[in-house]
Amino acid sequence: MSLLLQPIKEIPLIRQGDDLCQILMEALNLENIDLQDNDILVITQKIISKAEGQLVNIAAIEPSTRAKQIAATCQKDPRLVEVILSESREVVRVAKDTLIVEHKLGFICANAGVDHSNIENTRNESEIWYLKLPVDPDLSAQKIRAFYLEKYGVNIGVMVIDSHGRAWRQGIVGIMIGTAGVPALVDMRGQTDLFGEPLRITQIGAADELAAAASLVMGQADEHIPAVHVRGFPYALSDKTQLGDVLRDKEKDFFR
Amino acid sequence: MSLLLQPIKEIPLIRQGDDLCQILMEALNLENIDLQDNDILVITQKIISKAEGQLVNIAAIEPSTRAKQIAATCQKDPRLVEVILSESREVVRVAKDTLIVEHKLGFICANAGVDHSNIENTRNESEIWYLKLPVDPDLSAQKIRAFYLEKYGVNIGVMVIDSHGRAWRQGIVGIMIGTAGVPALVDMRGQTDLFGEPLRITQIGAADELAAAASLVMGQADEHIPAVHVRGFPYALSDKTQLGDVLRDKEKDFFR
């Protein structure tokens, strides 16, 4: 089956309190995309966070001693480090220009996802705005999925994605941080290969593969596309999947 | 721009010495896919390796003392471990059911990519066939790219992919192990965001994002698709890119 990813361009700048379900629906109409069962909407965390009001003004933050110490090592603004620490369970690595943490949602990423690209800023010393990640991206995805099921009777998947760096390789790639319907892992146990032998590979990171694909379509720069429509996802949607399915237990992780 | 990935299904089982350029061309014809400039062919390492004759019969291997020691820890066949070591620069982690190495091509992966899924085997104790990775996946991709440029005057990208596990997350995802034309990294330095501010993210792992997307279309099981045609890749092709561009220097890697 072919996989088609279409940018959903007609989305206005999002502000706190905006109704993303309504906005996405209008944008899909403008793009003449008629949602079908098993279609997927992939949404950047940035517009979910903005709608939730996850902006924080670091000019108003008083950094702790610990934040100041870490900031001295990674050479970041201590007030930003304070916000990053408040979003994190644990600091995983700190070095010049690098602060890698376990986010309180459970995944490992740089700066706890706290970011200031694509955010309006005033260049005013009393206002330096950063955006934190959504509070509960699984729940955000579930709400949008439920909206389409209730309003249109269509069973779609919804995924919230961000871009993360990786161990061993340079470059950031799109990655799933919240899902409703889109399986985080697809279990291949019991399946066989071309010659009837059991498969070596047992679990496919399907949601992350799709997140990477959607990230290509979104881009990162000034033409940034906040949502992508997907048709042809090859695996069945699941009502029970969530971000936690894909996160490796700390005790079982060889690379912490 | 939309991104479309189409499976190239009509590829026969590949054997040593097969002409992949010819076979891909015939399969594309059967699928009625007419290659255009900037299209990309994504090919699983498995058919490249088979055409190159990278099969190895581990029944004929005499394991070294070191291979036997490592095999005792990871509980794998010592003859298989011997082959894995011969494909590797360095053992990165070894534990029960786990042998993670730096492949001699420079990337980190389980079992040096030595695999026996989708390989014909006789269930004969004197023949236990495994498949090693292609000798030089960048070169394999370059040859296919050059074939289309010379024969049809069309400037396409070609990528060789495999599926790798990851630090921190469960599930394997498609990843680039050889490229011709498809940029391993896209450098965003100097680009600006929606509000004219410099982008925080400076390098996009574009080839790996596309590899993950193509892996979704390929699947892993008995309907395994060995190649995917891509239209709508959003970045410019590059004559100078290669696998090595995306590999992090060991000294700069916090997670080795």
Short mmCIF file of C-alpha atoms in Angstrom, two decimals:
data_model
loop_
_atom_site.label_atom_id
_atom_site.label_comp_id
_atom_site.label_asym_id
_atom_site.label_seq_id
_atom_site.Cartn_x
_atom_site.Cartn_y
_atom_site.Cartn_z
CA MET A 1 0.00 0.00 0.00
CA SER A 2 1.24 3.50 -0.79
CA LEU A 3 1.80 5.99 2.01
CA LEU A 4 0.75 9.57 1.33
CA LEU A 5 1.59 12.48 3.63
CA GLN A 6 -0.04 15.82 2.88
CA PRO A 7 0.81 19.10 4.59
CA ILE A 8 -2.09 20.87 6.31
CA LYS A 9 -1.06 24.40 5.59
CA GLU A 10 -4.06 26.54 6.35
CA ILE A 11 -3.56 26.72 10.10
CA PRO A 12 -3.35 30.20 11.62
CA LEU A 13 -0.91 31.15 14.37
CA ILE A 14 -2.22 29.42 17.49
CA ARG A 15 -2.84 31.25 20.77
CA GLN A 16 -3.74 30.08 24.25
CA GLY A 17 -7.32 28.82 24.42
CA ASP A 18 -7.69 28.19 20.69
CA ASP A 19 -9.90 25.21 19.78
CA LEU A 20 -7.51 23.00 17.82
CA CYS A 21 -10.21 20.51 16.83
CA GLN A 22 -12.20 23.25 15.14
CA ILE A 23 -9.10 24.84 13.59
CA LEU A 24 -7.86 21.51 12.19
CA MET A 25 -11.29 20.72 10.78
CA GLU A 26 -11.46 24.06 8.98
CA ALA A 27 -7.91 23.64 7.66
CA LEU A 28 -8.72 20.14 6.35
CA ASN A 29 -11.78 21.56 4.60
CA LEU A 30 -9.67 24.25 2.96
CA GLU A 31 -7.24 21.56 1.76
CA ASN A 32 -10.18 19.45 0.48
CA ILE A 33 -9.08 16.52 2.66
CA ASP A 34 -11.99 14.27 3.56
CA LEU A 35 -10.96 12.13 6.54
CA GLN A 36 -11.46 8.38 6.23
CA ASP A 37 -11.16 5.54 8.74
CA ASN A 38 -7.48 4.74 9.45
CA ASP A 39 -6.28 8.15 8.32
CA ILE A 40 -3.88 9.82 10.75
CA LEU A 41 -3.33 13.41 11.76
CA VAL A 42 0.22 14.17 12.88
CA ILE A 43 0.52 17.41 14.83
CA THR A 44 3.60 19.25 16.02
CA GLN A 45 3.79 19.63 19.80
CA LYS A 46 4.25 23.34 19.27
CA ILE A 47 0.65 24.18 18.41
CA ILE A 48 -0.70 21.90 21.16
CA SER A 49 1.52 23.68 23.68
CA LYS A 50 0.56 27.11 22.43
CA ALA A 51 -3.16 26.28 22.65
CA GLU A 52 -2.57 25.01 26.20
CA GLY A 53 -0.73 28.16 27.20
CA GLN A 54 2.57 26.45 27.93
CA LEU A 55 4.53 29.63 27.28
CA VAL A 56 6.83 30.72 30.08
CA ASN A 57 8.59 34.06 30.49
CA ILE A 58 12.06 33.20 31.73
CA ALA A 59 12.74 36.86 32.59
CA ALA A 60 10.43 36.30 35.58
CA ILE A 61 12.24 33.14 36.77
CA GLU A 62 14.59 33.09 39.77
CA PRO A 63 17.14 30.32 39.13
CA SER A 64 18.09 27.95 41.94
CA THR A 65 21.69 27.27 42.96
CA ARG A 66 21.52 23.93 41.15
CA ALA A 67 20.26 25.60 37.97
CA LYS A 68 23.11 28.10 38.17
CA GLN A 69 25.68 25.31 38.58
CA ILE A 70 24.32 23.35 35.61
CA ALA A 71 24.04 26.55 33.56
CA ALA A 72 27.72 27.25 34.19
CA THR A 73 28.62 23.88 32.69
CA CYS A 74 26.30 23.92 29.69
CA GLN A 75 26.62 27.68 29.18
CA LYS A 76 22.90 28.29 28.93
CA ASP A 77 20.81 30.98 30.63
CA PRO A 78 20.36 29.88 34.30
CA ARG A 79 16.69 30.96 34.15
CA LEU A 80 16.15 28.68 31.14
CA VAL A 81 17.97 25.86 32.94
CA GLU A 82 15.62 26.37 35.92
CA VAL A 83 12.61 25.86 33.62
CA ILE A 84 14.26 22.82 31.98
CA LEU A 85 14.90 21.27 35.42
CA SER A 86 11.29 21.89 36.45
CA GLU A 87 10.20 19.94 33.35
CA SER A 88 12.56 17.03 34.05
CA ARG A 89 12.87 13.98 36.25
CA GLU A 90 16.62 13.67 35.92
CA VAL A 91 19.65 15.19 34.24
CA VAL A 92 21.17 12.54 31.97
CA ARG A 93 24.16 14.42 30.48
CA VAL A 94 25.48 17.94 30.87
CA ALA A 95 28.36 19.46 28.94
CA LYS A 96 29.16 22.65 27.03
CA ASP A 97 26.12 23.49 24.84
CA THR A 98 24.43 20.26 25.93
CA LEU A 99 21.76 19.54 28.54
CA ILE A 100 20.11 16.16 28.06
CA VAL A 101 17.41 15.16 30.53
CA GLU A 102 14.70 12.65 31.16
CA HIS A 103 11.56 14.72 30.63
CA LYS A 104 8.87 14.22 33.25
CA LEU A 105 6.83 12.48 30.51
CA GLY A 106 9.52 9.77 30.50
CA PHE A 107 11.54 10.28 27.33
CA ILE A 108 15.12 11.49 27.00
CA CYS A 109 15.75 14.67 25.04
CA ALA A 110 17.73 17.90 24.97
CA ASN A 111 16.52 20.86 27.07
CA ALA A 112 13.32 19.01 28.11
CA GLY A 113 11.88 20.20 24.79
CA VAL A 114 11.80 23.81 26.07
CA ASP A 115 12.30 25.91 22.98
CA HIS A 116 11.90 29.36 21.55
CA SER A 117 11.82 28.85 17.80
CA ASN A 118 8.62 29.86 16.04
CA ILE A 119 7.53 31.90 19.07
CA GLU A 120 6.74 35.59 18.95
CA ASN A 121 9.18 37.50 21.07
CA THR A 122 9.40 41.18 21.84
CA ARG A 123 13.18 41.54 22.28
CA ASN A 124 12.31 43.16 25.58
CA GLU A 125 14.49 42.25 28.54
CA SER A 126 11.49 41.78 30.83
CA GLU A 127 9.86 39.29 28.44
CA ILE A 128 11.79 36.31 27.09
CA TRP A 129 9.26 33.67 26.13
CA TYR A 130 9.93 29.98 25.82
CA LEU A 131 7.50 27.16 25.13
CA LYS A 132 7.28 24.01 27.23
CA LEU A 133 5.95 20.72 25.87
CA PRO A 134 2.24 19.88 26.18
CA VAL A 135 1.21 18.71 29.67
CA ASP A 136 -0.14 15.35 28.49
CA PRO A 137 0.37 14.75 24.75
CA ASP A 138 -1.40 11.35 24.83
CA LEU A 139 -4.48 13.06 26.24
CA SER A 140 -4.22 15.91 23.71
CA ALA A 141 -4.17 13.32 20.92
CA GLN A 142 -7.06 11.39 22.46
CA LYS A 143 -9.24 14.50 22.60
CA ILE A 144 -8.72 15.25 18.91
CA ARG A 145 -9.33 11.60 17.99
CA ALA A 146 -12.54 11.56 20.06
CA PHE A 147 -13.73 14.78 18.41
CA TYR A 148 -13.60 13.23 14.94
CA LEU A 149 -15.18 9.99 16.10
CA GLU A 150 -18.06 11.75 17.84
CA LYS A 151 -18.67 14.47 15.30
CA TYR A 152 -18.03 12.60 12.05
CA GLY A 153 -18.05 8.90 13.03
CA VAL A 154 -14.60 8.52 11.54
CA ASN A 155 -11.95 6.41 13.28
CA ILE A 156 -8.65 8.21 12.78
CA GLY A 157 -5.33 8.11 14.60
CA VAL A 158 -3.77 11.25 16.06
CA MET A 159 -0.15 11.71 16.98
CA VAL A 160 1.79 14.55 18.63
CA ILE A 161 5.42 14.78 17.52
CA ASP A 162 8.60 16.65 18.31
CA SER A 163 12.15 16.49 16.89
CA HIS A 164 14.86 14.85 18.98
CA GLY A 165 18.58 14.29 18.68
CA ARG A 166 19.89 10.76 18.94
CA ALA A 167 22.69 8.72 20.41
CA TRP A 168 25.41 7.82 17.87
CA ARG A 169 24.05 9.89 14.98
CA GLN A 170 23.95 13.57 14.22
CA GLY A 171 20.83 15.39 13.12
CA ILE A 172 17.40 15.57 14.69
CA VAL A 173 14.48 13.42 13.57
CA GLY A 174 10.74 13.58 14.15
CA ILE A 175 9.56 11.40 17.03
CA MET A 176 6.26 10.57 18.69
CA ILE A 177 5.60 12.12 22.11
CA GLY A 178 1.87 11.39 22.32
CA THR A 179 -0.47 9.06 20.48
CA ALA A 180 -4.11 8.09 20.22
CA GLY A 181 -4.81 5.17 17.93
CA VAL A 182 -1.41 5.06 16.23
CA PRO A 183 0.43 2.03 17.66
CA ALA A 184 3.65 3.06 19.40
CA LEU A 185 4.95 -0.47 18.84
CA VAL A 186 3.78 -3.14 16.41
CA ASP A 187 4.51 -6.61 17.74
CA MET A 188 5.61 -9.03 15.03
CA ARG A 189 6.00 -12.08 17.28
CA GLY A 190 4.37 -15.08 15.68
CA GLN A 191 4.81 -13.60 12.19
CA THR A 192 7.01 -15.36 9.66
CA ASP A 193 9.38 -14.26 6.93
CA LEU A 194 9.32 -14.99 3.17
CA PHE A 195 10.39 -18.59 3.85
CA GLY A 196 8.08 -19.31 6.77
CA GLU A 197 10.75 -18.78 9.43
CA PRO A 198 9.95 -16.79 12.60
CA LEU A 199 10.95 -13.14 12.31
CA ARG A 200 14.04 -11.95 14.17
CA ILE A 201 12.60 -8.48 14.54
CA THR A 202 9.79 -8.53 17.06
CA GLN A 203 8.75 -4.95 17.59
CA ILE A 204 8.52 -2.13 15.10
CA GLY A 205 8.59 1.48 16.32
CA ALA A 206 5.74 2.29 13.95
CA ALA A 207 4.64 5.59 15.48
CA ASP A 208 8.20 6.88 15.50
CA GLU A 209 8.67 5.83 11.87
CA LEU A 210 5.56 7.80 10.98
CA ALA A 211 6.70 10.75 13.10
CA ALA A 212 9.96 10.87 11.14
CA ALA A 213 8.04 10.77 7.87
CA ALA A 214 5.70 13.57 8.94
CA SER A 215 8.61 15.66 10.16
CA LEU A 216 10.03 15.65 6.62
CA VAL A 217 6.77 17.17 5.38
CA MET A 218 6.58 19.71 8.22
CA GLY A 219 10.10 21.11 7.79
CA GLN A 220 11.64 23.32 10.45
CA ALA A 221 12.02 26.75 8.95
CA ASP A 222 9.83 29.71 8.19
CA GLU A 223 7.45 27.71 6.05
CA HIS A 224 6.91 25.38 9.02
CA ILE A 225 3.80 23.21 8.60
CA PRO A 226 2.17 22.38 11.96
CA ALA A 227 0.13 19.34 10.90
CA VAL A 228 0.22 16.55 8.34
CA HIS A 229 -2.49 14.26 7.04
CA VAL A 230 -1.51 10.61 6.47
CA ARG A 231 -3.24 8.01 4.33
CA GLY A 232 -2.02 4.43 3.93
CA PHE A 233 -0.51 3.72 7.36
CA PRO A 234 0.01 -0.04 7.06
CA TYR A 235 -0.82 -1.18 10.59
CA ALA A 236 -4.13 -1.41 12.44
CA LEU A 237 -5.03 1.43 14.78
CA SER A 238 -5.16 0.49 18.46
CA ASP A 239 -7.32 1.93 21.23
CA LYS A 240 -4.80 1.01 23.89
CA THR A 241 -1.52 2.49 22.76
CA GLN A 242 0.30 5.35 24.45
CA LEU A 243 3.70 7.06 24.63
CA GLY A 244 4.75 4.84 27.54
CA ASP A 245 4.66 1.72 25.32
CA VAL A 246 7.78 2.82 23.45
CA LEU A 247 9.86 4.04 26.40
CA ARG A 248 12.53 1.62 27.54
CA ASP A 249 12.71 0.98 31.28
CA LYS A 250 15.69 2.73 32.78
CA GLU A 251 16.93 -0.58 34.21
CA LYS A 252 16.80 -2.21 30.78
CA ASP A 253 18.46 0.66 28.95
CA PHE A 254 22.13 0.07 28.11
CA PHE A 255 22.63 3.69 27.10
CA ARG A 256 21.62 5.83 30.06
CA MET B 1 4.59 19.51 -0.81
CA SER B 2 3.05 16.07 -0.37
CA LEU B 3 5.31 13.08 0.17
CA LEU B 4 4.30 9.87 -1.61
CA LEU B 5 5.94 6.51 -0.95
CA GLN B 6 5.01 3.63 -3.24
CA PRO B 7 6.02 0.01 -2.74
CA ILE B 8 7.94 -1.57 -5.61
CA LYS B 9 6.53 -5.04 -5.35
CA GLU B 10 7.49 -6.83 -8.53
CA ILE B 11 11.01 -7.72 -7.50
CA PRO B 12 11.93 -11.42 -7.70
CA LEU B 13 14.02 -13.19 -5.06
CA ILE B 14 17.54 -11.87 -5.54
CA ARG B 15 20.56 -14.15 -5.97
CA GLN B 16 24.29 -13.50 -6.10
CA GLY B 17 25.30 -11.77 -9.32
CA ASP B 18 21.84 -10.43 -10.15
CA ASP B 19 21.82 -7.05 -11.89
CA LEU B 20 19.81 -4.91 -9.47
CA CYS B 21 19.72 -1.88 -11.81
CA GLN B 22 18.03 -3.97 -14.48
CA ILE B 23 15.71 -5.68 -12.01
CA LEU B 24 14.63 -2.39 -10.42
CA MET B 25 14.02 -0.85 -13.83
CA GLU B 26 11.79 -3.75 -14.88
CA ALA B 27 9.91 -3.64 -11.56
CA LEU B 28 9.32 0.11 -11.93
CA ASN B 29 7.98 -0.49 -15.42
CA LEU B 30 5.59 -3.13 -14.10
CA GLU B 31 4.37 -0.66 -11.46
CA ASN B 32 4.01 2.06 -14.13
CA ILE B 33 6.34 4.33 -12.20
CA ASP B 34 8.10 6.81 -14.48
CA LEU B 35 11.13 8.21 -12.64
CA GLN B 36 11.47 11.98 -12.49
CA ASP B 37 14.28 14.25 -11.30
CA ASN B 38 14.43 14.34 -7.46
CA ASP B 39 12.59 11.04 -7.08
CA ILE B 40 14.26 8.64 -4.68
CA LEU B 41 14.61 4.87 -4.63
CA VAL B 42 14.93 3.41 -1.14
CA ILE B 43 16.28 -0.13 -1.13
CA THR B 44 16.59 -2.61 1.71
CA GLN B 45 20.17 -3.69 2.42
CA LYS B 46 19.00 -7.28 2.12
CA ILE B 47 18.71 -7.38 -1.67
CA ILE B 48 21.96 -5.46 -2.14
CA SER B 49 23.74 -7.98 0.10
CA LYS B 50 22.18 -10.95 -1.66
CA ALA B 51 23.20 -9.62 -5.08
CA GLU B 52 26.72 -9.10 -3.72
CA GLY B 53 26.86 -12.64 -2.36
CA GLN B 54 27.24 -11.59 1.27
CA LEU B 55 25.77 -14.89 2.51
CA VAL B 56 27.91 -16.77 4.98
CA ASN B 57 27.47 -20.37 6.15
CA ILE B 58 28.17 -20.28 9.86
CA ALA B 59 28.33 -24.10 10.00
CA ALA B 60 31.73 -23.73 8.31
CA ILE B 61 33.03 -21.17 10.83
CA GLU B 62 35.51 -22.01 13.58
CA PRO B 63 34.84 -19.59 16.47
CA SER B 64 37.76 -17.94 18.25
CA THR B 65 38.19 -18.00 22.03
CA ARG B 66 36.98 -14.41 22.19
CA ALA B 67 33.86 -15.25 20.17
CA LYS B 68 33.15 -18.16 22.52
CA GLN B 69 33.49 -15.92 25.57
CA ILE B 70 31.17 -13.26 24.16
CA ALA B 71 28.73 -15.96 22.99
CA ALA B 72 28.56 -17.32 26.54
CA THR B 73 27.44 -13.91 27.79
CA CYS B 74 24.96 -13.06 25.04
CA GLN B 75 23.83 -16.67 24.61
CA LYS B 76 24.20 -16.68 20.86
CA ASP B 77 25.82 -19.28 18.60
CA PRO B 78 29.63 -18.78 18.92
CA ARG B 79 29.99 -19.25 15.14
CA LEU B 80 27.51 -16.42 14.57
CA VAL B 81 29.36 -14.27 17.11
CA GLU B 82 32.59 -14.94 15.21
CA VAL B 83 30.99 -13.57 12.02
CA ILE B 84 29.58 -10.58 13.90
CA LEU B 85 33.03 -9.78 15.34
CA SER B 86 34.60 -10.04 11.89
CA GLU B 87 32.08 -7.42 10.70
CA SER B 88 32.76 -5.07 13.64
CA ARG B 89 35.31 -2.55 14.81
CA GLU B 90 34.36 -2.74 18.46
CA VAL B 91 31.93 -4.38 20.88
CA VAL B 92 29.83 -1.63 22.48
CA ARG B 93 27.55 -3.64 24.81
CA VAL B 94 27.16 -7.34 25.51
CA ALA B 95 24.51 -8.91 27.75
CA LYS B 96 22.05 -11.80 27.65
CA ASP B 97 20.34 -11.74 24.20
CA THR B 98 22.21 -8.54 23.32
CA LEU B 99 25.33 -7.90 21.27
CA ILE B 100 25.69 -4.29 20.19
CA VAL B 101 28.73 -3.35 18.12
CA GLU B 102 30.24 -0.61 16.05
CA HIS B 103 29.98 -2.04 12.54
CA LYS B 104 33.09 -1.64 10.42
CA LEU B 105 31.07 0.85 8.33
CA GLY B 106 30.98 3.08 11.43
CA PHE B 107 27.44 2.85 12.80
CA ILE B 108 26.28 1.19 16.01
CA CYS B 109 23.78 -1.63 15.74
CA ALA B 110 22.87 -5.06 17.08
CA ASN B 111 24.69 -8.12 15.69
CA ALA B 112 26.54 -6.04 13.08
CA GLY B 113 23.41 -6.39 10.97
CA VAL B 114 24.12 -10.09 10.42
CA ASP B 115 20.72 -11.67 10.03
CA HIS B 116 18.89 -14.71 8.80
CA SER B 117 15.35 -13.52 8.24
CA ASN B 118 14.07 -13.72 4.66
CA ILE B 119 16.91 -16.06 3.73
CA GLU B 120 16.40 -19.50 2.28
CA ASN B 121 17.74 -22.11 4.62
CA THR B 122 17.87 -25.87 4.28
CA ARG B 123 17.52 -26.88 7.96
CA ASN B 124 20.66 -28.89 7.35
CA GLU B 125 23.27 -28.87 10.12
CA SER B 126 26.10 -28.36 7.65
CA GLU B 127 24.45 -25.28 6.13
CA ILE B 128 23.23 -22.43 8.33
CA TRP B 129 23.17 -19.32 6.19
CA TYR B 130 23.30 -15.76 7.44
CA LEU B 131 23.50 -12.55 5.48
CA LYS B 132 26.06 -9.82 6.16
CA LEU B 133 25.49 -6.17 5.27
CA PRO B 134 26.60 -4.84 1.87
CA VAL B 135 30.34 -4.17 1.62
CA ASP B 136 29.96 -0.49 0.73
CA PRO B 137 26.33 0.70 0.76
CA ASP B 138 27.25 4.25 -0.34
CA LEU B 139 28.92 2.79 -3.43
CA SER B 140 25.99 0.44 -4.08
CA ALA B 141 23.65 3.45 -3.99
CA GLN B 142 25.99 5.49 -6.21
CA LYS B 143 26.04 2.77 -8.88
CA ILE B 144 22.25 2.63 -9.08
CA ARG B 145 22.03 6.42 -9.15
CA ALA B 146 24.62 6.59 -11.93
CA PHE B 147 22.76 3.93 -13.93
CA TYR B 148 19.60 6.04 -14.08
CA LEU B 149 21.51 9.22 -14.84
CA GLU B 150 23.45 7.61 -17.69
CA LYS B 151 20.69 5.51 -19.17
CA TYR B 152 17.68 7.84 -18.71
CA GLY B 153 19.21 11.23 -17.91
CA VAL B 154 17.18 11.38 -14.72
CA ASN B 155 18.71 12.72 -11.49
CA ILE B 156 17.35 10.57 -8.68
CA GLY B 157 18.52 9.83 -5.16
CA VAL B 158 19.18 6.28 -3.99
CA MET B 159 19.35 5.10 -0.40
CA VAL B 160 20.16 1.76 1.22
CA ILE B 161 18.38 1.19 4.53
CA ASP B 162 18.26 -1.27 7.40
CA SER B 163 16.27 -1.39 10.66
CA HIS B 164 18.05 -0.56 13.90
CA GLY B 165 17.15 -0.54 17.57
CA ARG B 166 17.68 2.65 19.53
CA ALA B 167 18.91 3.93 22.84
CA TRP B 168 16.08 4.86 25.24
CA ARG B 169 13.21 3.58 23.10
CA GLN B 170 11.93 0.16 22.23
CA GLY B 171 11.15 -0.93 18.70
CA ILE B 172 13.30 -0.88 15.60
CA VAL B 173 13.07 1.84 12.96
CA GLY B 174 14.28 2.15 9.39
CA ILE B 175 17.62 3.94 9.08
CA MET B 176 19.97 4.94 6.28
CA ILE B 177 23.20 2.92 5.89
CA GLY B 178 24.18 4.15 2.44
CA THR B 179 23.19 7.11 0.29
CA ALA B 180 23.75 8.65 -3.10
CA GLY B 181 22.10 12.00 -3.63
CA VAL B 182 19.84 11.91 -0.56
CA PRO B 183 21.36 14.31 1.98
CA ALA B 184 22.30 12.52 5.22
CA LEU B 185 22.05 15.85 7.03
CA VAL B 186 20.31 19.05 5.99
CA ASP B 187 21.98 22.07 7.54
CA MET B 188 19.52 24.75 8.61
CA ARG B 189 22.10 27.24 9.87
CA GLY B 190 21.26 30.68 8.58
CA GLN B 191 17.58 29.79 8.19
CA THR B 192 15.00 31.62 10.25
CA ASP B 193 11.74 30.68 11.95
CA LEU B 194 8.21 32.08 11.46
CA PHE B 195 9.24 35.27 13.23
CA GLY B 196 12.59 35.80 11.55
CA GLU B 197 14.61 34.42 14.46
CA PRO B 198 17.53 32.04 13.81
CA LEU B 199 16.50 28.39 14.10
CA ARG B 200 17.58 26.46 17.18
CA ILE B 201 17.68 23.24 15.21
CA THR B 202 20.64 23.29 12.91
CA GLN B 203 20.80 19.85 11.35
CA ILE B 204 18.00 17.58 10.21
CA GLY B 205 18.63 13.85 9.82
CA ALA B 206 16.74 13.93 6.54
CA ALA B 207 17.94 10.61 5.11
CA ASP B 208 17.09 8.81 8.34
CA GLU B 209 13.64 10.42 8.41
CA LEU B 210 13.06 9.14 4.90
CA ALA B 211 14.45 5.70 5.80
CA ALA B 212 11.93 5.45 8.65
CA ALA B 213 9.12 6.43 6.29
CA ALA B 214 10.17 3.87 3.68
CA SER B 215 10.50 1.18 6.33
CA LEU B 216 6.80 1.60 7.14
CA VAL B 217 5.97 0.85 3.51
CA MET B 218 8.38 -2.09 3.32
CA GLY B 219 7.10 -3.91 6.40
CA GLN B 220 9.06 -6.80 7.90
CA ALA B 221 7.01 -9.94 7.42
CA ASP B 222 6.19 -12.37 4.64
CA GLU B 223 4.88 -9.67 2.34
CA HIS B 224 8.20 -7.84 2.71
CA ILE B 225 8.73 -5.18 0.04
CA PRO B 226 12.42 -4.71 -0.86
CA ALA B 227 12.23 -1.25 -2.46
CA VAL B 228 10.16 1.91 -2.26
CA HIS B 229 9.75 4.78 -4.69
CA VAL B 230 9.55 8.28 -3.17
CA ARG B 231 8.19 11.45 -4.71
CA GLY B 232 8.10 14.81 -2.95
CA PHE B 233 11.26 14.67 -0.84
CA PRO B 234 11.44 18.30 0.30
CA TYR B 235 15.20 18.89 0.26
CA ALA B 236 17.64 19.30 -2.63
CA LEU B 237 19.65 16.25 -3.65
CA SER B 238 23.38 16.50 -3.03
CA ASP B 239 26.26 14.94 -4.97
CA LYS B 240 28.52 14.98 -1.93
CA THR B 241 26.61 13.24 0.82
CA GLN B 242 27.48 9.87 2.33
CA LEU B 243 26.76 7.67 5.36
CA GLY B 244 29.73 9.13 7.24
CA ASP B 245 28.07 12.57 7.35
CA VAL B 246 25.51 11.39 9.90
CA LEU B 247 27.80 9.36 12.15
CA ARG B 248 28.78 11.08 15.37
CA ASP B 249 32.48 11.01 16.23
CA LYS B 250 33.12 8.59 19.06
CA GLU B 251 34.79 11.35 21.08
CA LYS B 252 31.72 13.58 20.72
CA ASP B 253 29.20 10.87 21.52
CA PHE B 254 27.79 11.04 25.05
CA PHE B 255 26.17 7.61 24.73
CA ARG B 256 28.90 5.14 23.79
#
